[in-house]
Amino acid sequence: MKITAIETFQLEWQEPGQGVRSAFIRVQGEDGLFGLGEVSPMQGGLASLTVIANDMISDLVGHHVLDHAVLLDRLLHKCIKLGPEGVVTGAIAGLDIALWDLKGKLLGLPVYKLLGGAWQDRLPCYASMGGGAAKSAEWLVEHAVRRIKSERPAALKLRRDGDRTRQDLDIAGDIAKARAVREAVGDDFPLAFDANNGYSFGAAIRVGRALEELGYIWFEEPLQHYNVAATGELARRLDITVSAGEQTYTLQGVKDLIEAGVRMVQPDIIKMGGITGLMQCQAIAAAHGVELVPHQTQPSIGHMANVHMLSTIMLRSKPIELCDGWERADSVFRNPSRPVDGHFILPTAPGLGLEFDAAEMARRSIPVRAQ
Ligand code: CA
């Protein structure tokens, strides 16, 4: 089957002009089949979508869908001087996901079957709760308890978020919030803390020691993501698992994190490599005895790609991210935006198995064309 056309577009979740947009790709094949892909939505995903429209579509249309890997490796190396981190790897990730979706539909099989089969068809989620720096301990406790009750997640992660240009703003406050949530949910409920790059090395040691005492199970991105050696040193010095990698865009970057000492890596399927890239990351992680726990905050196409990929891993140690704002995808997608009894359900329909309202998708789409 040949690729006949590729469309790049943003999808507006709220009513027109009101906010959050996702960045999507539709790869059209012959016989009316198509695949959907998603790129990182940072700054609306416009940079990656524009690179696809300007520099990639013409190299894909007319080629066979099953030449997928050759086509994408050629494009990565054609456009490598535009990045290669971020814009170009996001573009390749989105195309990769769309091509897997289309290949599955062509062969009449779900993506996970093409990847080697699933170990699980119900995958536990963890509640990922953002904006902690600006919230009170009382607010965090109330919302953590509410989410645990309503979503029944296997774990909960507090994300600090906050001003990315400053660090160590309220170390004692951050520890107090982590303690308040621990006390509210009890000793046994698995909790994680995401610093969103908010600390210096010394502050990260202090917070990390407190989290250890409070029984937290991982400490995410304590330092700036580009301080790879320092992050590795921190991971070696603390007992709590230090994780990083959501801002890592290449296999080489993942290797560097592991070599530095990081033992839990978190590449994102719509930022680096797509399904193919994450399978490669999994091979590297498994070979080093490192946990692969992908970052993934987008509730529709990226999420579904992530679920297919993760279902194929035999030894998976952590649940799958369920970010705040997940319900926005319900306006267009029928599955799998919501967990059922704390689990995401692996679909068995061909490709990614996404079900959506085509009219609503069209109504909310904003085309991104070549410049
Ligand atoms: Ca994070």
mmCIF file of C-alpha atoms and ligand atoms in Angstrom:
data_model
loop_
_atom_site.group_PDB
_atom_site.id
_atom_site.type_symbol
_atom_site.label_atom_id
_atom_site.label_comp_id
_atom_site.label_asym_id
_atom_site.label_seq_id
_atom_site.Cartn_x
_atom_site.Cartn_y
_atom_site.Cartn_z
ATOM 1 C CA MET A 1 0.000 0.000 0.000
ATOM 2 C CA LYS A 2 1.267 3.433 -0.943
ATOM 3 C CA ILE A 3 1.033 6.614 1.089
ATOM 4 C CA THR A 4 -1.246 8.940 -0.884
ATOM 5 C CA ALA A 5 -1.417 12.077 1.290
ATOM 6 C CA ILE A 6 -0.440 13.446 4.702
ATOM 7 C CA GLU A 7 -2.312 16.121 6.633
ATOM 8 C CA THR A 8 -0.898 18.032 9.597
ATOM 9 C CA PHE A 9 -3.285 19.798 11.947
ATOM 10 C CA GLN A 10 -3.898 21.045 15.442
ATOM 11 C CA LEU A 11 -6.929 19.860 17.340
ATOM 12 C CA GLU A 12 -8.636 22.324 19.654
ATOM 13 C CA TRP A 13 -10.097 20.627 22.723
ATOM 14 C CA GLN A 14 -12.142 23.482 24.116
ATOM 15 C CA GLU A 15 -14.404 25.690 22.071
ATOM 16 C CA PRO A 16 -12.594 27.629 19.301
ATOM 17 C CA GLY A 17 -10.031 30.131 20.531
ATOM 18 C CA GLN A 18 -10.121 28.981 24.144
ATOM 19 C CA GLY A 19 -7.019 27.036 24.803
ATOM 20 C CA VAL A 20 -5.297 23.688 24.740
ATOM 21 C CA ARG A 21 -4.425 22.239 21.376
ATOM 22 C CA SER A 22 -2.899 18.929 20.354
ATOM 23 C CA ALA A 23 -0.757 18.439 17.259
ATOM 24 C CA PHE A 24 -1.842 15.581 14.997
ATOM 25 C CA ILE A 25 -0.916 13.920 11.705
ATOM 26 C CA ARG A 26 -3.120 11.889 9.386
ATOM 27 C CA VAL A 27 -1.285 9.624 6.931
ATOM 28 C CA GLN A 28 -3.616 8.545 4.153
ATOM 29 C CA GLY A 29 -3.089 5.247 2.359
ATOM 30 C CA GLU A 30 -4.876 3.616 -0.538
ATOM 31 C CA ASP A 31 -8.321 2.003 -0.139
ATOM 32 C CA GLY A 32 -9.481 4.705 2.297
ATOM 33 C CA LEU A 33 -7.250 3.503 5.132
ATOM 34 C CA PHE A 34 -5.405 6.065 7.232
ATOM 35 C CA GLY A 35 -3.166 6.261 10.288
ATOM 36 C CA LEU A 36 -3.168 8.879 13.052
ATOM 37 C CA GLY A 37 -0.058 10.246 14.752
ATOM 38 C CA GLU A 38 0.703 12.882 17.368
ATOM 39 C CA VAL A 39 3.683 15.150 17.978
ATOM 40 C CA SER A 40 4.672 16.923 21.186
ATOM 41 C CA PRO A 41 2.216 19.798 21.805
ATOM 42 C CA MET A 42 4.805 22.197 23.193
ATOM 43 C CA GLN A 43 3.998 25.660 21.807
ATOM 44 C CA GLY A 44 1.126 24.001 19.996
ATOM 45 C CA GLY A 45 3.374 21.541 18.168
ATOM 46 C CA LEU A 46 3.561 24.003 15.301
ATOM 47 C CA ALA A 47 7.307 23.670 14.744
ATOM 48 C CA SER A 48 7.195 19.867 14.251
ATOM 49 C CA LEU A 49 4.029 20.017 12.132
ATOM 50 C CA THR A 50 5.536 22.702 9.906
ATOM 51 C CA VAL A 51 8.731 20.680 9.374
ATOM 52 C CA ILE A 52 6.580 17.716 8.335
ATOM 53 C CA ALA A 53 4.555 19.870 5.946
ATOM 54 C CA ASN A 54 7.571 21.676 4.508
ATOM 55 C CA ASP A 55 10.246 19.005 4.392
ATOM 56 C CA MET A 56 8.854 15.515 4.939
ATOM 57 C CA ILE A 57 5.536 14.938 3.172
ATOM 58 C CA SER A 58 7.062 15.087 -0.302
ATOM 59 C CA ASP A 59 9.532 12.306 0.646
ATOM 60 C CA LEU A 60 6.749 10.024 1.905
ATOM 61 C CA VAL A 61 3.868 10.330 -0.561
ATOM 62 C CA GLY A 62 4.026 7.630 -3.242
ATOM 63 C CA HIS A 63 6.179 5.305 -1.097
ATOM 64 C CA HIS A 64 5.100 1.976 0.379
ATOM 65 C CA VAL A 65 3.776 2.031 3.935
ATOM 66 C CA LEU A 66 5.849 -1.040 4.855
ATOM 67 C CA ASP A 67 9.056 0.829 3.983
ATOM 68 C CA HIS A 68 8.319 2.770 7.181
ATOM 69 C CA ALA A 69 11.716 2.457 8.920
ATOM 70 C CA VAL A 70 13.780 3.272 5.831
ATOM 71 C CA LEU A 71 11.616 6.295 5.071
ATOM 72 C CA LEU A 72 11.850 7.704 8.580
ATOM 73 C CA ASP A 73 15.586 7.139 8.990
ATOM 74 C CA ARG A 74 16.105 8.952 5.690
ATOM 75 C CA LEU A 75 14.001 11.890 6.881
ATOM 76 C CA LEU A 76 15.794 12.072 10.243
ATOM 77 C CA HIS A 77 19.124 12.390 8.473
ATOM 78 C CA LYS A 78 17.761 14.796 5.867
ATOM 79 C CA CYS A 79 16.508 17.179 8.581
ATOM 80 C CA ILE A 80 19.088 16.458 11.293
ATOM 81 C CA LYS A 81 20.602 19.945 11.175
ATOM 82 C CA LEU A 82 17.256 21.418 12.214
ATOM 83 C CA GLY A 83 17.777 19.844 15.610
ATOM 84 C CA PRO A 84 18.090 16.950 15.918
ATOM 85 C CA GLU A 85 16.540 17.207 19.381
ATOM 86 C CA GLY A 86 12.953 18.331 19.845
ATOM 87 C CA VAL A 87 11.411 19.638 16.655
ATOM 88 C CA VAL A 88 12.682 16.964 14.273
ATOM 89 C CA THR A 89 12.473 14.023 16.671
ATOM 90 C CA GLY A 90 8.898 15.054 17.528
ATOM 91 C CA ALA A 91 8.023 15.125 13.835
ATOM 92 C CA ILE A 92 9.524 11.674 13.279
ATOM 93 C CA ALA A 93 7.750 10.362 16.388
ATOM 94 C CA GLY A 94 4.369 11.510 15.100
ATOM 95 C CA LEU A 95 4.931 10.017 11.656
ATOM 96 C CA ASP A 96 6.130 6.759 13.189
ATOM 97 C CA ILE A 97 2.965 6.425 15.286
ATOM 98 C CA ALA A 98 0.750 7.185 12.259
ATOM 99 C CA LEU A 99 2.585 4.604 10.132
ATOM 100 C CA TRP A 100 2.216 1.908 12.816
ATOM 101 C CA ASP A 101 -1.509 2.704 12.998
ATOM 102 C CA LEU A 102 -1.786 2.440 9.229
ATOM 103 C CA LYS A 103 0.280 -0.770 9.034
ATOM 104 C CA GLY A 104 -1.988 -2.367 11.614
ATOM 105 C CA LYS A 105 -5.073 -1.413 9.637
ATOM 106 C CA LEU A 106 -3.484 -2.692 6.433
ATOM 107 C CA LEU A 107 -2.747 -6.065 8.046
ATOM 108 C CA GLY A 108 -5.956 -6.175 10.106
ATOM 109 C CA LEU A 109 -4.017 -6.478 13.386
ATOM 110 C CA PRO A 110 -3.608 -4.334 16.496
ATOM 111 C CA VAL A 111 -0.211 -2.626 16.816
ATOM 112 C CA TYR A 112 0.771 -4.670 19.867
ATOM 113 C CA LYS A 113 0.528 -7.857 17.782
ATOM 114 C CA LEU A 114 2.936 -6.379 15.244
ATOM 115 C CA LEU A 115 5.324 -5.602 18.110
ATOM 116 C CA GLY A 116 5.380 -9.180 19.340
ATOM 117 C CA GLY A 117 2.266 -9.520 21.484
ATOM 118 C CA ALA A 118 0.964 -8.198 24.793
ATOM 119 C CA TRP A 119 1.793 -9.433 28.293
ATOM 120 C CA GLN A 120 -1.154 -7.521 29.725
ATOM 121 C CA ASP A 121 -4.442 -6.245 28.308
ATOM 122 C CA ARG A 122 -5.305 -4.196 31.407
ATOM 123 C CA LEU A 123 -2.526 -1.823 32.392
ATOM 124 C CA PRO A 124 -2.622 -0.039 35.758
ATOM 125 C CA CYS A 125 -2.421 3.760 35.748
ATOM 126 C CA TYR A 126 -0.958 6.278 38.170
ATOM 127 C CA ALA A 127 -2.546 9.667 38.848
ATOM 128 C CA SER A 128 -0.203 12.514 37.865
ATOM 129 C CA MET A 129 -1.167 15.722 39.676
ATOM 130 C CA GLY A 130 0.360 19.027 38.572
ATOM 131 C CA GLY A 131 0.874 22.583 39.811
ATOM 132 C CA GLY A 132 2.057 21.679 43.321
ATOM 133 C CA ALA A 133 4.324 24.706 43.802
ATOM 134 C CA ALA A 134 1.402 27.123 43.609
ATOM 135 C CA LYS A 135 -1.021 25.038 45.688
ATOM 136 C CA SER A 136 -1.390 24.708 49.434
ATOM 137 C CA ALA A 137 -0.772 21.437 51.260
ATOM 138 C CA GLU A 138 -4.508 21.343 52.037
ATOM 139 C CA TRP A 139 -5.426 21.650 48.354
ATOM 140 C CA LEU A 140 -2.978 18.882 47.397
ATOM 141 C CA VAL A 141 -4.267 16.566 50.096
ATOM 142 C CA GLU A 142 -7.897 17.140 49.124
ATOM 143 C CA HIS A 143 -7.264 16.529 45.431
ATOM 144 C CA ALA A 144 -4.944 13.576 45.952
ATOM 145 C CA VAL A 145 -7.527 11.829 48.116
ATOM 146 C CA ARG A 146 -10.293 12.652 45.635
ATOM 147 C CA ARG A 147 -8.320 11.299 42.669
ATOM 148 C CA ILE A 148 -7.360 8.123 44.489
ATOM 149 C CA LYS A 149 -11.023 7.549 45.349
ATOM 150 C CA SER A 150 -12.448 8.291 41.909
ATOM 151 C CA GLU A 151 -9.728 6.940 39.573
ATOM 152 C CA ARG A 152 -8.439 4.100 41.756
ATOM 153 C CA PRO A 153 -4.858 4.495 40.489
ATOM 154 C CA ALA A 154 -2.019 2.198 41.505
ATOM 155 C CA ALA A 155 0.088 5.217 42.549
ATOM 156 C CA LEU A 156 0.016 9.018 42.649
ATOM 157 C CA LYS A 157 2.672 11.510 41.548
ATOM 158 C CA LEU A 158 2.903 15.077 42.840
ATOM 159 C CA ARG A 159 4.315 17.401 40.204
ATOM 160 C CA ARG A 160 5.946 20.539 41.546
ATOM 161 C CA ASP A 161 5.832 22.522 38.272
ATOM 162 C CA GLY A 162 6.389 26.245 38.969
ATOM 163 C CA ASP A 163 8.679 28.943 37.563
ATOM 164 C CA ARG A 164 11.292 27.251 35.368
ATOM 165 C CA THR A 165 13.707 30.194 35.609
ATOM 166 C CA ARG A 166 14.175 29.892 39.383
ATOM 167 C CA GLN A 167 15.259 27.095 41.718
ATOM 168 C CA ASP A 168 15.075 26.086 45.393
ATOM 169 C CA LEU A 169 12.207 28.509 45.968
ATOM 170 C CA ASP A 170 10.495 26.706 48.864
ATOM 171 C CA ILE A 171 12.347 23.562 49.872
ATOM 172 C CA ALA A 172 10.778 23.324 53.322
ATOM 173 C CA GLY A 173 7.337 23.944 51.800
ATOM 174 C CA ASP A 174 7.832 21.247 49.180
ATOM 175 C CA ILE A 175 8.836 18.729 51.855
ATOM 176 C CA ALA A 176 5.880 19.757 54.025
ATOM 177 C CA LYS A 177 3.489 19.174 51.099
ATOM 178 C CA ALA A 178 5.016 15.764 50.363
ATOM 179 C CA ARG A 179 4.611 14.904 54.049
ATOM 180 C CA ALA A 180 0.990 16.116 54.208
ATOM 181 C CA VAL A 181 0.010 13.938 51.242
ATOM 182 C CA ARG A 182 1.830 10.934 52.724
ATOM 183 C CA GLU A 183 -0.014 11.346 55.995
ATOM 184 C CA ALA A 184 -3.354 11.661 54.186
ATOM 185 C CA VAL A 185 -3.007 8.557 51.989
ATOM 186 C CA GLY A 186 -1.375 6.282 54.558
ATOM 187 C CA ASP A 187 2.016 4.592 54.676
ATOM 188 C CA ASP A 188 1.428 1.962 52.027
ATOM 189 C CA PHE A 189 0.057 3.898 49.060
ATOM 190 C CA PRO A 190 2.797 4.363 46.399
ATOM 191 C CA LEU A 191 3.718 8.040 45.935
ATOM 192 C CA ALA A 192 6.178 9.760 43.607
ATOM 193 C CA PHE A 193 7.494 13.332 43.498
ATOM 194 C CA ASP A 194 8.319 15.253 40.317
ATOM 195 C CA ALA A 195 10.575 18.276 40.864
ATOM 196 C CA ASN A 196 10.220 19.488 37.261
ATOM 197 C CA ASN A 197 13.890 20.514 37.271
ATOM 198 C CA GLY A 198 13.365 22.838 40.247
ATOM 199 C CA TYR A 199 16.388 22.159 42.455
ATOM 200 C CA SER A 200 20.107 22.726 42.848
ATOM 201 C CA PHE A 201 22.188 19.654 43.696
ATOM 202 C CA GLY A 202 22.241 20.334 47.449
ATOM 203 C CA ALA A 203 18.526 21.033 47.602
ATOM 204 C CA ALA A 204 17.847 17.847 45.653
ATOM 205 C CA ILE A 205 19.832 15.836 48.215
ATOM 206 C CA ARG A 206 17.801 17.391 51.016
ATOM 207 C CA VAL A 207 14.428 16.815 49.332
ATOM 208 C CA GLY A 208 15.483 13.335 48.192
ATOM 209 C CA ARG A 209 16.413 12.318 51.769
ATOM 210 C CA ALA A 210 13.035 13.590 52.997
ATOM 211 C CA LEU A 211 11.207 11.648 50.292
ATOM 212 C CA GLU A 212 13.140 8.522 51.281
ATOM 213 C CA GLU A 213 12.015 8.950 54.861
ATOM 214 C CA LEU A 214 8.417 9.425 53.665
ATOM 215 C CA GLY A 215 8.546 6.241 51.599
ATOM 216 C CA TYR A 216 8.202 7.852 48.166
ATOM 217 C CA ILE A 217 9.081 5.437 45.362
ATOM 218 C CA TRP A 218 10.643 7.790 42.808
ATOM 219 C CA PHE A 219 12.059 11.335 42.551
ATOM 220 C CA GLU A 220 11.637 12.720 39.044
ATOM 221 C CA GLU A 221 13.835 15.319 37.306
ATOM 222 C CA PRO A 222 15.331 16.970 40.399
ATOM 223 C CA LEU A 223 17.911 18.922 38.360
ATOM 224 C CA GLN A 224 17.996 20.649 34.991
ATOM 225 C CA HIS A 225 17.595 17.982 32.312
ATOM 226 C CA TYR A 226 20.809 19.055 30.560
ATOM 227 C CA ASN A 227 22.892 18.431 33.695
ATOM 228 C CA VAL A 228 23.215 14.759 32.852
ATOM 229 C CA ALA A 229 26.374 14.008 34.863
ATOM 230 C CA ALA A 230 25.030 15.743 37.985
ATOM 231 C CA THR A 231 21.706 13.895 37.671
ATOM 232 C CA GLY A 232 23.611 10.629 37.458
ATOM 233 C CA GLU A 233 25.693 11.540 40.512
ATOM 234 C CA LEU A 234 22.531 12.405 42.431
ATOM 235 C CA ALA A 235 20.967 9.086 41.446
ATOM 236 C CA ARG A 236 24.029 7.260 42.748
ATOM 237 C CA ARG A 237 24.064 9.175 46.054
ATOM 238 C CA LEU A 238 20.387 8.883 46.928
ATOM 239 C CA ASP A 239 18.626 5.643 47.834
ATOM 240 C CA ILE A 240 15.322 6.715 46.280
ATOM 241 C CA THR A 241 15.068 6.008 42.547
ATOM 242 C CA VAL A 242 15.954 9.203 40.658
ATOM 243 C CA SER A 243 14.314 9.363 37.227
ATOM 244 C CA ALA A 244 14.886 11.532 34.170
ATOM 245 C CA GLY A 245 14.521 11.484 30.415
ATOM 246 C CA GLU A 246 11.262 13.172 29.429
ATOM 247 C CA GLN A 247 13.405 15.871 27.812
ATOM 248 C CA THR A 248 15.732 13.368 26.157
ATOM 249 C CA TYR A 249 15.184 13.095 22.430
ATOM 250 C CA THR A 250 17.627 10.515 21.119
ATOM 251 C CA LEU A 251 18.724 6.976 21.891
ATOM 252 C CA GLN A 252 22.190 8.382 22.491
ATOM 253 C CA GLY A 253 20.739 10.733 25.100
ATOM 254 C CA VAL A 254 19.077 7.828 26.897
ATOM 255 C CA LYS A 255 22.381 5.943 26.842
ATOM 256 C CA ASP A 256 24.143 8.993 28.356
ATOM 257 C CA LEU A 257 21.622 9.167 31.217
ATOM 258 C CA ILE A 258 22.096 5.483 31.995
ATOM 259 C CA GLU A 259 25.875 5.723 31.826
ATOM 260 C CA ALA A 260 25.730 8.698 34.209
ATOM 261 C CA GLY A 261 23.886 6.574 36.795
ATOM 262 C CA VAL A 262 20.152 7.126 36.191
ATOM 263 C CA ARG A 263 18.271 3.840 36.725
ATOM 264 C CA MET A 264 14.767 4.896 35.628
ATOM 265 C CA VAL A 265 14.410 6.590 32.232
ATOM 266 C CA GLN A 266 11.318 8.381 30.977
ATOM 267 C CA PRO A 267 11.446 9.096 27.232
ATOM 268 C CA ASP A 268 8.176 10.297 25.712
ATOM 269 C CA ILE A 269 6.692 8.485 22.709
ATOM 270 C CA ILE A 270 5.607 11.716 20.973
ATOM 271 C CA LYS A 271 8.931 13.479 21.553
ATOM 272 C CA MET A 272 11.413 10.830 20.498
ATOM 273 C CA GLY A 273 11.113 8.075 17.970
ATOM 274 C CA GLY A 274 7.459 7.144 18.368
ATOM 275 C CA ILE A 275 6.663 3.471 18.889
ATOM 276 C CA THR A 276 9.861 2.371 17.116
ATOM 277 C CA GLY A 277 11.970 4.710 19.267
ATOM 278 C CA LEU A 278 10.415 3.558 22.524
ATOM 279 C CA MET A 279 10.945 -0.108 21.589
ATOM 280 C CA GLN A 280 14.616 0.738 21.003
ATOM 281 C CA CYS A 281 14.762 2.548 24.370
ATOM 282 C CA GLN A 282 13.248 -0.507 26.015
ATOM 283 C CA ALA A 283 15.974 -2.705 24.553
ATOM 284 C CA ILE A 284 18.675 -0.375 25.897
ATOM 285 C CA ALA A 285 16.988 -0.099 29.296
ATOM 286 C CA ALA A 286 16.488 -3.854 29.618
ATOM 287 C CA ALA A 287 20.093 -4.529 28.657
ATOM 288 C CA HIS A 288 21.231 -2.246 31.495
ATOM 289 C CA GLY A 289 18.715 -3.380 34.116
ATOM 290 C CA VAL A 290 17.117 0.077 34.023
ATOM 291 C CA GLU A 291 13.396 0.812 34.402
ATOM 292 C CA LEU A 292 11.646 2.314 31.365
ATOM 293 C CA VAL A 293 8.702 4.379 32.616
ATOM 294 C CA PRO A 294 7.686 6.667 29.757
ATOM 295 C CA HIS A 295 6.523 10.214 30.306
ATOM 296 C CA GLN A 296 3.189 10.667 28.546
ATOM 297 C CA THR A 297 0.709 13.438 29.225
ATOM 298 C CA GLN A 298 -1.463 13.446 26.092
ATOM 299 C CA PRO A 299 -4.767 11.614 26.458
ATOM 300 C CA SER A 300 -5.541 10.383 22.949
ATOM 301 C CA ILE A 301 -3.214 9.243 20.135
ATOM 302 C CA GLY A 302 0.067 9.499 22.058
ATOM 303 C CA HIS A 303 -1.482 7.708 24.987
ATOM 304 C CA MET A 304 -2.804 4.871 22.845
ATOM 305 C CA ALA A 305 0.580 4.404 21.155
ATOM 306 C CA ASN A 306 2.158 4.316 24.619
ATOM 307 C CA VAL A 307 -0.320 1.684 25.863
ATOM 308 C CA HIS A 308 0.325 -0.609 22.878
ATOM 309 C CA MET A 309 4.088 -0.312 23.308
ATOM 310 C CA LEU A 310 4.051 -0.833 27.086
ATOM 311 C CA SER A 311 1.744 -3.841 26.851
ATOM 312 C CA THR A 312 4.559 -5.704 25.100
ATOM 313 C CA ILE A 313 7.040 -5.384 27.996
ATOM 314 C CA MET A 314 7.338 -8.431 30.229
ATOM 315 C CA LEU A 315 8.961 -6.829 33.294
ATOM 316 C CA ARG A 316 7.223 -3.501 33.759
ATOM 317 C CA SER A 317 7.677 -1.969 37.178
ATOM 318 C CA LYS A 318 5.538 1.174 37.263
ATOM 319 C CA PRO A 319 1.998 2.115 36.211
ATOM 320 C CA ILE A 320 1.149 4.339 33.208
ATOM 321 C CA GLU A 321 0.753 8.091 33.590
ATOM 322 C CA LEU A 322 -2.800 9.468 33.866
ATOM 323 C CA CYS A 323 -2.301 13.224 33.724
ATOM 324 C CA ASP A 324 -4.710 15.919 34.852
ATOM 325 C CA GLY A 325 -7.036 17.245 32.139
ATOM 326 C CA TRP A 326 -7.404 13.757 30.642
ATOM 327 C CA GLU A 327 -11.153 14.207 30.169
ATOM 328 C CA ARG A 328 -10.628 16.748 27.389
ATOM 329 C CA ALA A 329 -10.146 13.938 24.858
ATOM 330 C CA ASP A 330 -13.666 12.645 25.476
ATOM 331 C CA SER A 331 -15.052 15.331 23.168
ATOM 332 C CA VAL A 332 -13.516 13.548 20.153
ATOM 333 C CA PHE A 333 -12.200 10.109 21.164
ATOM 334 C CA ARG A 334 -14.362 7.289 22.473
ATOM 335 C CA ASN A 335 -11.429 5.252 23.742
ATOM 336 C CA PRO A 336 -9.202 4.922 25.652
ATOM 337 C CA SER A 337 -9.106 8.287 27.311
ATOM 338 C CA ARG A 338 -10.521 7.062 30.619
ATOM 339 C CA PRO A 339 -9.214 4.260 32.800
ATOM 340 C CA VAL A 340 -11.599 1.558 33.954
ATOM 341 C CA ASP A 341 -11.207 0.660 37.626
ATOM 342 C CA GLY A 342 -7.665 2.081 37.656
ATOM 343 C CA HIS A 343 -6.599 0.377 34.425
ATOM 344 C CA PHE A 344 -6.166 1.363 30.805
ATOM 345 C CA ILE A 345 -7.655 -1.245 28.491
ATOM 346 C CA LEU A 346 -5.631 -2.415 25.506
ATOM 347 C CA PRO A 347 -7.826 -2.277 22.380
ATOM 348 C CA THR A 348 -7.897 -5.182 19.961
ATOM 349 C CA ALA A 349 -9.113 -3.386 16.810
ATOM 350 C CA PRO A 350 -6.599 -3.019 13.926
ATOM 351 C CA GLY A 351 -3.867 -0.384 14.262
ATOM 352 C CA LEU A 352 -3.990 1.724 17.411
ATOM 353 C CA GLY A 353 -7.684 0.857 17.720
ATOM 354 C CA LEU A 354 -8.754 4.458 18.265
ATOM 355 C CA GLU A 355 -12.458 5.184 18.023
ATOM 356 C CA PHE A 356 -13.445 8.789 17.443
ATOM 357 C CA ASP A 357 -16.205 11.083 16.239
ATOM 358 C CA ALA A 358 -15.123 12.090 12.722
ATOM 359 C CA ALA A 359 -17.437 15.101 12.543
ATOM 360 C CA GLU A 360 -16.208 16.435 15.878
ATOM 361 C CA MET A 361 -12.587 15.830 14.823
ATOM 362 C CA ALA A 362 -13.190 17.807 11.617
ATOM 363 C CA ARG A 363 -14.957 20.619 13.454
ATOM 364 C CA ARG A 364 -12.076 21.088 15.900
ATOM 365 C CA SER A 365 -9.218 20.709 13.399
ATOM 366 C CA ILE A 366 -7.001 23.618 12.388
ATOM 367 C CA PRO A 367 -4.843 22.715 9.353
ATOM 368 C CA VAL A 368 -1.095 23.428 9.455
ATOM 369 C CA ARG A 369 0.204 23.843 5.922
ATOM 370 C CA ALA A 370 3.596 24.206 4.268
ATOM 371 C CA GLN A 371 5.043 27.702 4.547
HETATM 372 CA CA CA B 1 7.865 15.016 34.747
#
